[in-house]
Amino acid sequence: MYPAPFEYVSVESTAEAVDSLSEYGDREVTLLAGGHSLLPTMKSGLSTPEVIVDLASVESLYGIDHDDGVTRINAMTEYAAIERDETLWNENPVVPEAAAEIADVQVRNMGTIGGNIAHSDPAADLPAAVLAADATIHALGPDGRREIPAANFFEAMFTTALADGELLTAIDVPHLGENDAAAYVKKASASSGYALVGVAAVLETDGEEITDARVAANGAFDHAMALEPVETELVGGSLDDDGVAERAAAFVTDDVESYVLMDDEQASGEFREHLLEVYTERALETTIARVDGGSSANE
Ligand SMILES: Cc1cc2nc3c(=O)[nH]c(=O)nc-3n(C[C@H](O)[C@H](O)[C@H](O)COP(=O)(O)OP(=O)(O)OC[C@H]3O[C@@H](n4cnc5c(N)ncnc54)[C@H](O)[C@@H]3O)c2cc1C
């Protein structure tokens, strides 16, 4: 199908992008990043923006900046660039590991971290990774800049804490400590490659016990969310305890009544609950095996 007619605008700075979002009065204005979610919805008639503001020429929105303790991934950075960044794998592998799991090489060459996060597709891979990473999302709007903790960012299906007129500019990913480890594992849909269930885990440890845990899932619910009962169960657990991952994973659906489970032609809610427990255990086992093992996720 062809998309409905629209006006195309190319901008060269973040300020121009923000101005564009408010200067068309009542007309519906939408940002274009990699286009791999937006264009299919336009072609199928699900989305009919009247003005498209293309971010492709905003140079400041590209690239990965490594700093002490934190790495900034700018919004237009493609998954392929994140997946190839060896330094980021060493600093915190959960984001590059999730990026490497996305679809195929064509999608990874075009899709951007900003578009992925801003879209809040329940089946996307990066939202759980940025939650587990305890990342900070940077936004720029008519009232200036603000920082949003990832924990407060994903609100519902295709709905985030970004306000109307705001541009997502970057994501800050904290580095892991030397006794910490992380992993992302996924059960992909056989037809689309999207996550039926994806689980991201970051474990902070003192080398013997788990001192803090962040575990988050996408695919299972209407939006990515932290698995808080699992996190609570993990803290204080011994790394030498072979049953720690299995016992914690049994808590995945402990407060499931507060979740909206996905239930569609790809997988029932019941099957997703089952996958969630299995993949949470795998994510935790993988993460625990990486603590102190010196094994990098991309080796
Ligand atoms: C065949 C196929 C398979 C796929 N498989 C997967 C998969 O396995 N895992 C996965 O995670 N994804 C998958 N995707 C989706 C893909 O990752 C998209 O690239 C991603 O969802 C959106 O990123 P984008 O850069 O393409 O954004 P766009 O499609 O350009 O934009 C998406 C939405 O985000 C908004 N937006 C974009 N950038 C910003 C910004 N900086 N600030 C504010 N709003 C912004 C846009 O206005 C739009 O509403 C797949 C897509 C296709 C076509």
mmCIF file of C-alpha atoms and ligand atoms in Angstrom:
data_model
loop_
_atom_site.group_PDB
_atom_site.id
_atom_site.type_symbol
_atom_site.label_atom_id
_atom_site.label_comp_id
_atom_site.label_asym_id
_atom_site.label_seq_id
_atom_site.Cartn_x
_atom_site.Cartn_y
_atom_site.Cartn_z
ATOM 1 C CA MET A 1 0.000 0.000 0.000
ATOM 2 C CA TYR A 2 1.017 3.608 -0.460
ATOM 3 C CA PRO A 3 1.066 6.005 2.491
ATOM 4 C CA ALA A 4 -1.331 8.939 2.581
ATOM 5 C CA PRO A 5 0.208 12.152 1.169
ATOM 6 C CA PHE A 6 2.505 14.015 3.574
ATOM 7 C CA GLU A 7 4.908 16.957 3.598
ATOM 8 C CA TYR A 8 8.580 16.022 4.044
ATOM 9 C CA VAL A 9 10.960 18.265 6.039
ATOM 10 C CA SER A 10 14.668 17.586 6.611
ATOM 11 C CA VAL A 11 16.296 19.260 9.650
ATOM 12 C CA GLU A 12 19.986 19.684 10.526
ATOM 13 C CA SER A 13 19.937 20.380 14.269
ATOM 14 C CA THR A 14 18.052 19.244 17.358
ATOM 15 C CA ALA A 15 16.763 22.819 17.840
ATOM 16 C CA GLU A 16 15.315 22.809 14.311
ATOM 17 C CA ALA A 17 13.728 19.409 14.990
ATOM 18 C CA VAL A 18 12.030 20.674 18.161
ATOM 19 C CA ASP A 19 10.852 23.858 16.400
ATOM 20 C CA SER A 20 9.408 21.751 13.581
ATOM 21 C CA LEU A 21 7.332 19.739 16.024
ATOM 22 C CA SER A 22 5.361 22.840 17.007
ATOM 23 C CA GLU A 23 5.341 25.057 13.927
ATOM 24 C CA TYR A 24 2.631 23.322 11.889
ATOM 25 C CA GLY A 25 -0.357 24.271 14.065
ATOM 26 C CA ASP A 26 -3.008 21.546 14.059
ATOM 27 C CA ARG A 27 -1.270 19.364 11.471
ATOM 28 C CA GLU A 28 0.038 16.018 12.770
ATOM 29 C CA VAL A 29 3.851 16.095 12.758
ATOM 30 C CA THR A 30 5.950 12.930 13.227
ATOM 31 C CA LEU A 31 9.708 12.436 13.533
ATOM 32 C CA LEU A 32 11.410 10.020 11.140
ATOM 33 C CA ALA A 33 14.482 8.106 12.381
ATOM 34 C CA GLY A 34 15.294 4.714 10.807
ATOM 35 C CA GLY A 35 11.744 4.419 9.464
ATOM 36 C CA HIS A 36 11.502 0.700 10.217
ATOM 37 C CA SER A 37 8.440 1.070 12.427
ATOM 38 C CA LEU A 38 7.028 4.324 11.099
ATOM 39 C CA LEU A 39 7.000 3.496 7.373
ATOM 40 C CA PRO A 40 5.219 0.117 7.715
ATOM 41 C CA THR A 41 2.480 1.764 9.798
ATOM 42 C CA MET A 42 2.139 4.566 7.213
ATOM 43 C CA LYS A 43 1.993 2.100 4.339
ATOM 44 C CA SER A 44 -0.660 0.022 6.079
ATOM 45 C CA GLY A 45 -2.720 3.132 6.867
ATOM 46 C CA LEU A 46 -2.369 2.732 10.653
ATOM 47 C CA SER A 47 -0.556 6.052 10.835
ATOM 48 C CA THR A 48 -1.252 9.104 8.677
ATOM 49 C CA PRO A 49 1.118 11.927 9.691
ATOM 50 C CA GLU A 50 0.682 15.125 7.674
ATOM 51 C CA VAL A 51 4.285 16.309 8.143
ATOM 52 C CA ILE A 52 7.368 14.086 8.447
ATOM 53 C CA VAL A 53 10.465 15.618 10.092
ATOM 54 C CA ASP A 54 13.508 13.605 9.031
ATOM 55 C CA LEU A 55 16.329 13.455 11.624
ATOM 56 C CA ALA A 56 18.833 11.776 9.262
ATOM 57 C CA SER A 57 20.909 14.985 8.753
ATOM 58 C CA VAL A 58 21.245 15.913 12.448
ATOM 59 C CA GLU A 59 24.907 14.965 12.952
ATOM 60 C CA SER A 60 24.888 15.509 16.731
ATOM 61 C CA LEU A 61 22.355 12.675 17.098
ATOM 62 C CA TYR A 62 24.807 10.021 15.872
ATOM 63 C CA GLY A 63 27.577 8.161 17.659
ATOM 64 C CA ILE A 64 28.632 6.627 20.955
ATOM 65 C CA ASP A 65 30.624 8.650 23.509
ATOM 66 C CA HIS A 66 32.485 6.709 26.197
ATOM 67 C CA ASP A 67 33.119 8.604 29.415
ATOM 68 C CA ASP A 68 34.163 7.680 32.945
ATOM 69 C CA GLY A 69 31.481 5.397 34.342
ATOM 70 C CA VAL A 70 28.861 6.097 31.680
ATOM 71 C CA THR A 71 28.493 5.816 27.919
ATOM 72 C CA ARG A 72 26.198 8.086 25.921
ATOM 73 C CA ILE A 73 24.502 6.540 22.903
ATOM 74 C CA ASN A 74 23.026 9.291 20.740
ATOM 75 C CA ALA A 75 19.494 8.720 19.479
ATOM 76 C CA MET A 76 20.183 8.169 15.754
ATOM 77 C CA THR A 77 22.864 5.541 16.394
ATOM 78 C CA GLU A 78 21.919 2.414 14.455
ATOM 79 C CA TYR A 79 21.769 -1.023 16.112
ATOM 80 C CA ALA A 80 24.644 -2.212 13.888
ATOM 81 C CA ALA A 81 26.930 0.517 15.276
ATOM 82 C CA ILE A 82 25.964 -0.435 18.853
ATOM 83 C CA GLU A 83 26.504 -4.130 18.137
ATOM 84 C CA ARG A 84 29.978 -3.414 16.677
ATOM 85 C CA ASP A 85 31.174 -1.232 19.571
ATOM 86 C CA GLU A 86 33.669 -3.479 21.406
ATOM 87 C CA THR A 87 34.202 -0.938 24.201
ATOM 88 C CA LEU A 88 30.491 -0.896 25.018
ATOM 89 C CA TRP A 89 30.432 -4.722 25.245
ATOM 90 C CA ASN A 90 33.117 -4.433 27.925
ATOM 91 C CA GLU A 91 31.431 -1.531 29.760
ATOM 92 C CA ASN A 92 27.917 -2.992 29.813
ATOM 93 C CA PRO A 93 27.008 -5.793 27.391
ATOM 94 C CA VAL A 94 23.251 -5.753 27.990
ATOM 95 C CA VAL A 95 22.523 -3.026 25.399
ATOM 96 C CA PRO A 96 24.784 -4.308 22.568
ATOM 97 C CA GLU A 97 23.614 -7.876 23.213
ATOM 98 C CA ALA A 98 19.966 -6.788 22.813
ATOM 99 C CA ALA A 99 20.848 -4.731 19.701
ATOM 100 C CA ALA A 100 22.545 -7.784 18.187
ATOM 101 C CA GLU A 101 19.327 -9.784 18.682
ATOM 102 C CA ILE A 102 17.183 -7.418 16.616
ATOM 103 C CA ALA A 103 15.790 -8.851 13.370
ATOM 104 C CA ASP A 104 18.284 -9.098 10.502
ATOM 105 C CA VAL A 105 21.232 -7.095 9.244
ATOM 106 C CA GLN A 106 19.098 -4.810 7.043
ATOM 107 C CA VAL A 107 16.963 -3.763 10.018
ATOM 108 C CA ARG A 108 20.049 -3.387 12.235
ATOM 109 C CA ASN A 109 21.688 -1.104 9.659
ATOM 110 C CA MET A 110 18.693 1.262 9.605
ATOM 111 C CA GLY A 111 16.880 1.051 12.965
ATOM 112 C CA THR A 112 17.996 3.491 15.667
ATOM 113 C CA ILE A 113 18.116 3.229 19.447
ATOM 114 C CA GLY A 114 16.108 6.453 19.768
ATOM 115 C CA GLY A 115 13.354 5.205 17.450
ATOM 116 C CA ASN A 116 13.242 1.833 19.183
ATOM 117 C CA ILE A 117 12.907 3.329 22.660
ATOM 118 C CA ALA A 118 10.544 6.160 21.666
ATOM 119 C CA HIS A 119 8.209 3.753 19.844
ATOM 120 C CA SER A 120 7.729 1.496 22.942
ATOM 121 C CA ASP A 121 6.658 -1.486 20.866
ATOM 122 C CA PRO A 122 5.897 -4.273 23.391
ATOM 123 C CA ALA A 123 7.915 -6.745 21.284
ATOM 124 C CA ALA A 124 10.994 -4.551 20.752
ATOM 125 C CA ASP A 125 14.296 -5.692 22.271
ATOM 126 C CA LEU A 126 15.979 -2.524 23.556
ATOM 127 C CA PRO A 127 13.406 -1.356 26.153
ATOM 128 C CA ALA A 128 14.145 -4.244 28.576
ATOM 129 C CA ALA A 129 17.879 -3.704 28.075
ATOM 130 C CA VAL A 130 17.775 -0.002 28.960
ATOM 131 C CA LEU A 131 15.587 -0.794 31.999
ATOM 132 C CA ALA A 132 18.028 -3.423 33.278
ATOM 133 C CA ALA A 133 20.942 -1.104 32.526
ATOM 134 C CA ASP A 134 19.289 1.604 34.676
ATOM 135 C CA ALA A 135 19.837 3.970 31.771
ATOM 136 C CA THR A 136 18.871 7.639 31.635
ATOM 137 C CA ILE A 137 16.913 8.976 28.668
ATOM 138 C CA HIS A 138 17.667 12.549 27.523
ATOM 139 C CA ALA A 139 14.870 14.588 25.990
ATOM 140 C CA LEU A 140 14.773 18.057 24.435
ATOM 141 C CA GLY A 141 11.540 20.009 24.065
ATOM 142 C CA PRO A 142 10.196 23.558 23.798
ATOM 143 C CA ASP A 143 10.901 24.024 27.539
ATOM 144 C CA GLY A 144 14.481 22.777 27.335
ATOM 145 C CA ARG A 145 16.285 19.585 28.274
ATOM 146 C CA ARG A 146 15.264 16.969 30.809
ATOM 147 C CA GLU A 147 16.458 13.553 31.962
ATOM 148 C CA ILE A 148 14.075 10.633 32.453
ATOM 149 C CA PRO A 149 15.144 7.467 34.319
ATOM 150 C CA ALA A 150 14.429 4.411 32.156
ATOM 151 C CA ALA A 151 12.357 3.064 35.072
ATOM 152 C CA ASN A 152 9.852 5.919 34.479
ATOM 153 C CA PHE A 153 9.969 5.965 30.679
ATOM 154 C CA PHE A 154 7.835 3.081 29.329
ATOM 155 C CA GLU A 155 4.199 3.731 30.254
ATOM 156 C CA ALA A 156 2.068 1.552 27.958
ATOM 157 C CA MET A 157 1.965 0.072 24.464
ATOM 158 C CA PHE A 158 3.417 2.741 22.109
ATOM 159 C CA THR A 159 3.322 5.251 24.979
ATOM 160 C CA THR A 160 6.294 6.735 26.825
ATOM 161 C CA ALA A 161 7.033 9.588 29.201
ATOM 162 C CA LEU A 162 8.102 11.777 26.245
ATOM 163 C CA ALA A 163 5.802 14.795 26.125
ATOM 164 C CA ASP A 164 4.248 16.169 22.925
ATOM 165 C CA GLY A 165 6.880 18.189 21.111
ATOM 166 C CA GLU A 166 9.835 16.415 22.752
ATOM 167 C CA LEU A 167 12.739 14.813 20.933
ATOM 168 C CA LEU A 168 14.686 11.918 22.467
ATOM 169 C CA THR A 169 18.331 12.918 22.036
ATOM 170 C CA ALA A 170 20.439 10.288 23.833
ATOM 171 C CA ILE A 171 20.573 7.366 26.248
ATOM 172 C CA ASP A 172 23.185 7.196 29.032
ATOM 173 C CA VAL A 173 24.248 3.659 29.946
ATOM 174 C CA PRO A 174 26.122 3.232 33.272
ATOM 175 C CA HIS A 175 29.130 0.913 33.221
ATOM 176 C CA LEU A 176 29.180 -2.316 35.213
ATOM 177 C CA GLY A 177 31.503 -2.744 38.192
ATOM 178 C CA GLU A 178 34.247 -5.358 38.043
ATOM 179 C CA ASN A 179 32.175 -7.967 39.911
ATOM 180 C CA ASP A 180 28.977 -7.238 37.982
ATOM 181 C CA ALA A 181 27.594 -8.921 34.877
ATOM 182 C CA ALA A 182 24.702 -8.673 32.432
ATOM 183 C CA ALA A 183 22.891 -10.598 29.704
ATOM 184 C CA TYR A 184 19.957 -10.373 27.291
ATOM 185 C CA VAL A 185 18.202 -13.504 26.029
ATOM 186 C CA LYS A 186 15.248 -13.745 23.685
ATOM 187 C CA LYS A 187 12.657 -16.102 22.265
ATOM 188 C CA ALA A 188 12.048 -14.614 18.829
ATOM 189 C CA SER A 189 8.822 -14.916 16.900
ATOM 190 C CA ALA A 190 9.408 -17.384 14.062
ATOM 191 C CA SER A 191 7.582 -15.131 11.603
ATOM 192 C CA SER A 192 8.692 -11.594 12.489
ATOM 193 C CA GLY A 193 11.853 -11.979 14.582
ATOM 194 C CA TYR A 194 10.387 -9.644 17.221
ATOM 195 C CA ALA A 195 10.551 -10.802 20.865
ATOM 196 C CA LEU A 196 7.809 -13.170 21.998
ATOM 197 C CA VAL A 197 9.699 -12.779 25.248
ATOM 198 C CA GLY A 198 13.032 -11.057 25.909
ATOM 199 C CA VAL A 199 14.698 -10.818 29.317
ATOM 200 C CA ALA A 200 17.545 -8.495 30.293
ATOM 201 C CA ALA A 201 19.442 -8.943 33.547
ATOM 202 C CA VAL A 202 22.112 -6.914 35.339
ATOM 203 C CA LEU A 203 23.502 -8.347 38.574
ATOM 204 C CA GLU A 204 25.719 -6.341 40.905
ATOM 205 C CA THR A 205 27.793 -8.561 43.187
ATOM 206 C CA ASP A 206 30.650 -8.471 45.672
ATOM 207 C CA GLY A 207 32.082 -11.551 43.970
ATOM 208 C CA GLU A 208 30.220 -13.921 46.298
ATOM 209 C CA GLU A 209 26.702 -12.563 46.805
ATOM 210 C CA ILE A 210 24.248 -10.644 44.663
ATOM 211 C CA THR A 211 24.063 -7.137 46.123
ATOM 212 C CA ASP A 212 21.618 -5.626 43.605
ATOM 213 C CA ALA A 213 19.597 -6.983 40.699
ATOM 214 C CA ARG A 214 17.744 -5.431 37.794
ATOM 215 C CA VAL A 215 15.734 -7.801 35.624
ATOM 216 C CA ALA A 216 13.319 -6.592 32.950
ATOM 217 C CA ALA A 217 11.221 -8.165 30.225
ATOM 218 C CA ASN A 218 9.736 -7.203 26.884
ATOM 219 C CA GLY A 219 7.422 -9.169 24.627
ATOM 220 C CA ALA A 220 5.372 -10.614 27.475
ATOM 221 C CA PHE A 221 3.532 -7.463 28.553
ATOM 222 C CA ASP A 222 1.939 -4.447 26.862
ATOM 223 C CA HIS A 223 5.168 -2.565 27.560
ATOM 224 C CA ALA A 224 8.632 -3.385 28.848
ATOM 225 C CA MET A 225 8.771 -3.639 32.608
ATOM 226 C CA ALA A 226 10.974 -4.567 35.532
ATOM 227 C CA LEU A 227 10.344 -7.971 37.140
ATOM 228 C CA GLU A 228 10.431 -6.612 40.680
ATOM 229 C CA PRO A 229 9.570 -9.846 42.599
ATOM 230 C CA VAL A 230 12.486 -11.575 40.798
ATOM 231 C CA GLU A 231 14.844 -8.721 41.661
ATOM 232 C CA THR A 232 13.841 -8.865 45.326
ATOM 233 C CA GLU A 233 14.350 -12.630 45.495
ATOM 234 C CA LEU A 234 17.829 -12.385 43.961
ATOM 235 C CA VAL A 235 19.360 -9.870 46.373
ATOM 236 C CA GLY A 236 21.428 -11.665 49.014
ATOM 237 C CA GLY A 237 21.614 -14.859 46.946
ATOM 238 C CA SER A 238 24.920 -16.681 46.747
ATOM 239 C CA LEU A 239 26.655 -16.979 43.370
ATOM 240 C CA ASP A 240 27.670 -20.521 44.373
ATOM 241 C CA ASP A 241 24.047 -21.568 44.889
ATOM 242 C CA ASP A 242 23.083 -23.592 41.791
ATOM 243 C CA GLY A 243 19.378 -23.042 42.428
ATOM 244 C CA VAL A 244 19.393 -19.257 42.731
ATOM 245 C CA ALA A 245 18.345 -18.536 39.109
ATOM 246 C CA GLU A 246 15.583 -21.149 39.041
ATOM 247 C CA ARG A 247 14.129 -20.055 42.393
ATOM 248 C CA ALA A 248 14.126 -16.369 41.457
ATOM 249 C CA ALA A 249 12.627 -17.043 38.007
ATOM 250 C CA ALA A 250 9.667 -18.773 39.680
ATOM 251 C CA PHE A 251 8.654 -15.288 40.908
ATOM 252 C CA VAL A 252 8.191 -13.805 37.410
ATOM 253 C CA THR A 253 4.438 -13.732 37.536
ATOM 254 C CA ASP A 254 4.127 -13.128 41.253
ATOM 255 C CA ASP A 255 2.273 -9.854 40.797
ATOM 256 C CA VAL A 256 0.956 -10.746 37.345
ATOM 257 C CA GLU A 257 -2.449 -9.256 38.107
ATOM 258 C CA SER A 258 -0.877 -5.832 37.838
ATOM 259 C CA TYR A 259 0.510 -6.683 34.374
ATOM 260 C CA VAL A 260 -1.219 -6.697 30.997
ATOM 261 C CA LEU A 261 -0.027 -9.944 29.409
ATOM 262 C CA MET A 262 0.202 -10.012 25.618
ATOM 263 C CA ASP A 263 -2.115 -12.621 24.141
ATOM 264 C CA ASP A 264 -2.331 -12.781 20.349
ATOM 265 C CA GLU A 265 -2.085 -15.085 17.324
ATOM 266 C CA GLN A 266 1.682 -15.444 17.881
ATOM 267 C CA ALA A 267 1.438 -16.769 21.445
ATOM 268 C CA SER A 268 -1.193 -17.011 24.151
ATOM 269 C CA GLY A 269 -0.772 -15.171 27.438
ATOM 270 C CA GLU A 270 -0.380 -18.540 29.179
ATOM 271 C CA PHE A 271 2.450 -19.587 26.851
ATOM 272 C CA ARG A 272 4.141 -16.205 27.274
ATOM 273 C CA GLU A 273 4.028 -16.619 31.068
ATOM 274 C CA HIS A 274 5.736 -19.986 30.664
ATOM 275 C CA LEU A 275 8.368 -18.507 28.290
ATOM 276 C CA LEU A 276 8.935 -15.663 30.682
ATOM 277 C CA GLU A 277 9.919 -17.995 33.496
ATOM 278 C CA VAL A 278 12.149 -20.123 31.235
ATOM 279 C CA TYR A 279 13.924 -17.120 29.674
ATOM 280 C CA THR A 280 14.299 -15.336 33.006
ATOM 281 C CA GLU A 281 16.096 -18.381 34.373
ATOM 282 C CA ARG A 282 18.319 -18.472 31.256
ATOM 283 C CA ALA A 283 19.130 -14.774 31.516
ATOM 284 C CA LEU A 284 20.060 -15.175 35.178
ATOM 285 C CA GLU A 285 22.148 -18.304 34.619
ATOM 286 C CA THR A 286 24.010 -16.616 31.769
ATOM 287 C CA THR A 287 24.614 -13.521 33.869
ATOM 288 C CA ILE A 288 25.834 -15.486 36.902
ATOM 289 C CA ALA A 289 28.208 -17.488 34.684
ATOM 290 C CA ARG A 290 29.701 -14.203 33.466
ATOM 291 C CA VAL A 291 30.399 -12.789 36.949
ATOM 292 C CA ASP A 292 34.104 -12.862 37.562
ATOM 293 C CA GLY A 293 34.491 -15.422 34.786
ATOM 294 C CA GLY A 294 36.057 -12.758 32.641
ATOM 295 C CA SER A 295 33.892 -14.082 29.826
ATOM 296 C CA SER A 296 32.713 -11.246 27.656
ATOM 297 C CA ALA A 297 29.246 -11.643 26.177
ATOM 298 C CA ASN A 298 30.485 -11.247 22.600
ATOM 299 C CA GLU A 299 33.289 -13.774 22.786
HETATM 300 C C1 LIG B 1 11.122 -6.729 9.366
HETATM 301 C C2 LIG B 1 11.302 -6.026 10.685
HETATM 302 C C3 LIG B 1 11.694 -6.766 11.784
HETATM 303 C C4 LIG B 1 11.883 -6.125 13.022
HETATM 304 N N1 LIG B 1 12.292 -6.869 14.089
HETATM 305 C C5 LIG B 1 12.556 -6.252 15.266
HETATM 306 C C6 LIG B 1 13.079 -6.973 16.386
HETATM 307 O O1 LIG B 1 13.309 -8.177 16.331
HETATM 308 N N2 LIG B 1 13.343 -6.271 17.536
HETATM 309 C C7 LIG B 1 13.123 -4.919 17.625
HETATM 310 O O2 LIG B 1 13.404 -4.332 18.676
HETATM 311 N N3 LIG B 1 12.632 -4.220 16.591
HETATM 312 C C8 LIG B 1 12.346 -4.843 15.418
HETATM 313 N N4 LIG B 1 11.872 -4.105 14.362
HETATM 314 C C9 LIG B 1 11.560 -2.667 14.536
HETATM 315 C C10 LIG B 1 12.795 -1.842 14.300
HETATM 316 O O3 LIG B 1 13.727 -2.122 15.309
HETATM 317 C C11 LIG B 1 12.518 -0.336 14.244
HETATM 318 O O4 LIG B 1 13.682 0.188 13.678
HETATM 319 C C12 LIG B 1 12.280 0.370 15.587
HETATM 320 O O5 LIG B 1 11.141 -0.133 16.215
HETATM 321 C C13 LIG B 1 12.044 1.867 15.384
HETATM 322 O O6 LIG B 1 13.271 2.524 15.175
HETATM 323 P P1 LIG B 1 13.462 3.464 13.914
HETATM 324 O O7 LIG B 1 14.755 4.142 14.066
HETATM 325 O O8 LIG B 1 13.261 2.660 12.677
HETATM 326 O O9 LIG B 1 12.293 4.532 14.129
HETATM 327 P P2 LIG B 1 11.098 5.078 13.181
HETATM 328 O O10 LIG B 1 10.367 3.931 12.568
HETATM 329 O O11 LIG B 1 11.662 6.099 12.252
HETATM 330 O O12 LIG B 1 10.231 5.787 14.281
HETATM 331 C C14 LIG B 1 9.438 5.048 15.202
HETATM 332 C C15 LIG B 1 8.648 6.016 16.077
HETATM 333 O O13 LIG B 1 9.520 6.665 16.999
HETATM 334 C C16 LIG B 1 9.484 8.083 16.833
HETATM 335 N N5 LIG B 1 10.865 8.558 16.980
HETATM 336 C C17 LIG B 1 11.944 8.120 16.274
HETATM 337 N N6 LIG B 1 13.060 8.722 16.719
HETATM 338 C C18 LIG B 1 12.682 9.563 17.715
HETATM 339 C C19 LIG B 1 13.395 10.457 18.570
HETATM 340 N N7 LIG B 1 14.731 10.602 18.507
HETATM 341 N N8 LIG B 1 12.689 11.168 19.491
HETATM 342 C C20 LIG B 1 11.336 11.013 19.600
HETATM 343 N N9 LIG B 1 10.619 10.179 18.807
HETATM 344 C C21 LIG B 1 11.277 9.465 17.884
HETATM 345 C C22 LIG B 1 8.929 8.303 15.433
HETATM 346 O O14 LIG B 1 8.282 9.546 15.308
HETATM 347 C C23 LIG B 1 7.971 7.136 15.296
HETATM 348 O O15 LIG B 1 6.748 7.431 15.930
HETATM 349 C C24 LIG B 1 11.667 -4.715 13.125
HETATM 350 C C25 LIG B 1 11.267 -3.974 12.011
HETATM 351 C C26 LIG B 1 11.091 -4.623 10.798
HETATM 352 C C27 LIG B 1 10.682 -3.802 9.602
#
